[in-house]
PDB file of C-alpha atoms in Angstrom:
ATOM      1  CA  MET A   1     -54.919  93.092 104.759  1.00  0.00           C
ATOM      2  CA  ARG A   2     -55.420  89.229 104.411  1.00  0.00           C
ATOM      3  CA  GLY A   3     -57.352  86.695 104.956  1.00  0.00           C
ATOM      4  CA  GLN A   4     -57.583  82.077 105.670  1.00  0.00           C
ATOM      5  CA  ILE A   5     -60.427  80.743 106.271  1.00  0.00           C
ATOM      6  CA  ARG A   6     -61.482  77.039 108.121  1.00  0.00           C
ATOM      7  CA  ILE A   7     -63.491  75.014 107.388  1.00  0.00           C
ATOM      8  CA  ARG A   8     -64.655  71.582 108.954  1.00  0.00           C
ATOM      9  CA  SER A   9     -65.475  69.562 105.913  1.00  0.00           C
ATOM     10  CA  VAL A  10     -66.919  66.684 108.532  1.00  0.00           C
ATOM     11  CA  LEU A  11     -69.315  69.146 109.728  1.00  0.00           C
ATOM     12  CA  CYS A  12     -70.652  70.518 106.178  1.00  0.00           C
ATOM     13  CA  LYS A  13     -73.928  69.751 104.410  1.00  0.00           C
ATOM     14  CA  SER A  14     -72.986  71.596 100.677  1.00  0.00           C
ATOM     15  CA  CYS A  15     -75.065  74.196 101.158  1.00  0.00           C
ATOM     16  CA  GLY A  16     -73.211  76.104  99.095  1.00  0.00           C
ATOM     17  CA  LEU A  17     -74.344  79.329 101.173  1.00  0.00           C
ATOM     18  CA  CYS A  18     -70.280  80.215 101.552  1.00  0.00           C
ATOM     19  CA  ILE A  19     -69.913  79.573  97.994  1.00  0.00           C
ATOM     20  CA  GLU A  20     -72.328  82.813  97.475  1.00  0.00           C
ATOM     21  CA  ALA A  21     -71.305  85.003  99.703  1.00  0.00           C
ATOM     22  CA  CYS A  22     -67.277  84.921  99.127  1.00  0.00           C
ATOM     23  CA  PRO A  23     -66.677  88.000  96.953  1.00  0.00           C
ATOM     24  CA  LYS A  24     -63.675  86.792  95.691  1.00  0.00           C
ATOM     25  CA  GLY A  25     -64.263  83.352  94.686  1.00  0.00           C
ATOM     26  CA  SER A  26     -61.860  81.467  97.279  1.00  0.00           C
ATOM     27  CA  ILE A  27     -63.978  78.638  98.585  1.00  0.00           C
ATOM     28  CA  ARG A  28     -65.440  75.768  96.278  1.00  0.00           C
ATOM     29  CA  ILE A  29     -67.734  72.635  96.726  1.00  0.00           C
ATOM     30  CA  SER A  30     -64.745  69.528  97.535  1.00  0.00           C
ATOM     31  CA  LYS A  31     -64.381  66.725  95.316  1.00  0.00           C
ATOM     32  CA  GLN A  32     -63.974  64.766  98.233  1.00  0.00           C
ATOM     33  CA  MET A  33     -66.828  63.255 100.751  1.00  0.00           C
ATOM     34  CA  ASN A  34     -67.146  63.537 103.876  1.00  0.00           C
ATOM     35  CA  PRO A  35     -68.094  61.236 106.114  1.00  0.00           C
ATOM     36  CA  ASN A  36     -71.194  61.951 106.293  1.00  0.00           C
ATOM     37  CA  SER A  37     -71.900  61.856 102.372  1.00  0.00           C
ATOM     38  CA  TYR A  38     -71.454  65.112 101.570  1.00  0.00           C
ATOM     39  CA  PHE A  39     -69.160  66.985  98.509  1.00  0.00           C
ATOM     40  CA  PRO A  40     -68.792  69.677 101.435  1.00  0.00           C
ATOM     41  CA  ALA A  41     -67.070  73.588 100.875  1.00  0.00           C
ATOM     42  CA  GLU A  42     -63.788  74.407 100.411  1.00  0.00           C
ATOM     43  CA  PHE A  43     -61.117  77.040 100.516  1.00  0.00           C
ATOM     44  CA  GLN A  44     -59.007  77.630  97.600  1.00  0.00           C
ATOM     45  CA  LYS A  45     -56.008  78.494  99.196  1.00  0.00           C
ATOM     46  CA  ASP A  46     -54.236  79.769  96.101  1.00  0.00           C
ATOM     47  CA  GLN A  47     -56.905  82.432  96.054  1.00  0.00           C
ATOM     48  CA  GLU A  48     -57.146  85.975  97.456  1.00  0.00           C
ATOM     49  CA  CYS A  49     -59.376  86.087 100.386  1.00  0.00           C
ATOM     50  CA  THR A  50     -59.587  89.484 101.948  1.00  0.00           C
ATOM     51  CA  GLY A  51     -60.606  87.742 105.357  1.00  0.00           C
ATOM     52  CA  CYS A  52     -63.688  89.861 105.597  1.00  0.00           C
ATOM     53  CA  GLY A  53     -66.378  86.757 107.304  1.00  0.00           C
ATOM     54  CA  LEU A  54     -68.729  87.078 105.049  1.00  0.00           C
ATOM     55  CA  CYS A  55     -69.050  83.562 105.167  1.00  0.00           C
ATOM     56  CA  ALA A  56     -68.603  82.646 108.159  1.00  0.00           C
ATOM     57  CA  ILE A  57     -72.201  85.340 108.831  1.00  0.00           C
ATOM     58  CA  VAL A  58     -73.999  82.930 106.108  1.00  0.00           C
ATOM     59  CA  CYS A  59     -72.703  79.631 107.588  1.00  0.00           C
ATOM     60  CA  PRO A  60     -75.750  78.005 109.242  1.00  0.00           C
ATOM     61  CA  GLU A  61     -73.677  75.178 110.548  1.00  0.00           C
ATOM     62  CA  ALA A  62     -71.346  77.969 111.889  1.00  0.00           C
ATOM     63  CA  ILE A  63     -68.214  75.374 110.886  1.00  0.00           C
ATOM     64  CA  ILE A  64     -66.254  78.277 109.436  1.00  0.00           C
ATOM     65  CA  GLU A  65     -63.598  80.194 111.051  1.00  0.00           C
ATOM     66  CA  VAL A  66     -62.086  82.776 109.753  1.00  0.00           C
ATOM     67  CA  TYR A  67     -58.054  84.361 110.285  1.00  0.00           C
ATOM     68  CA  ARG A  68     -56.836  87.303 109.782  1.00  0.00           C
ATOM     69  CA  GLU A  69     -52.888  88.603 108.659  1.00  0.00           C
ATOM     70  CA  LYS A  70     -51.830  92.302 109.725  1.00  0.00           C
TER      71      LYS A  70
END
């Protein structure tokens, strides 16, 4: 099963918890600042994602959505 995540970057505060939680290393800090002057987390589309949902569980802002492809 393959997954994909969406992060609402406008609301991200760059805590990095999702990056630490991702077992596949599919999330990184963006080089572009959001309107609130944070460098948000972003999903690396070229990396593998299993859709496990750990990133969404640990996100204190609840801004990550996880999708699984069948």
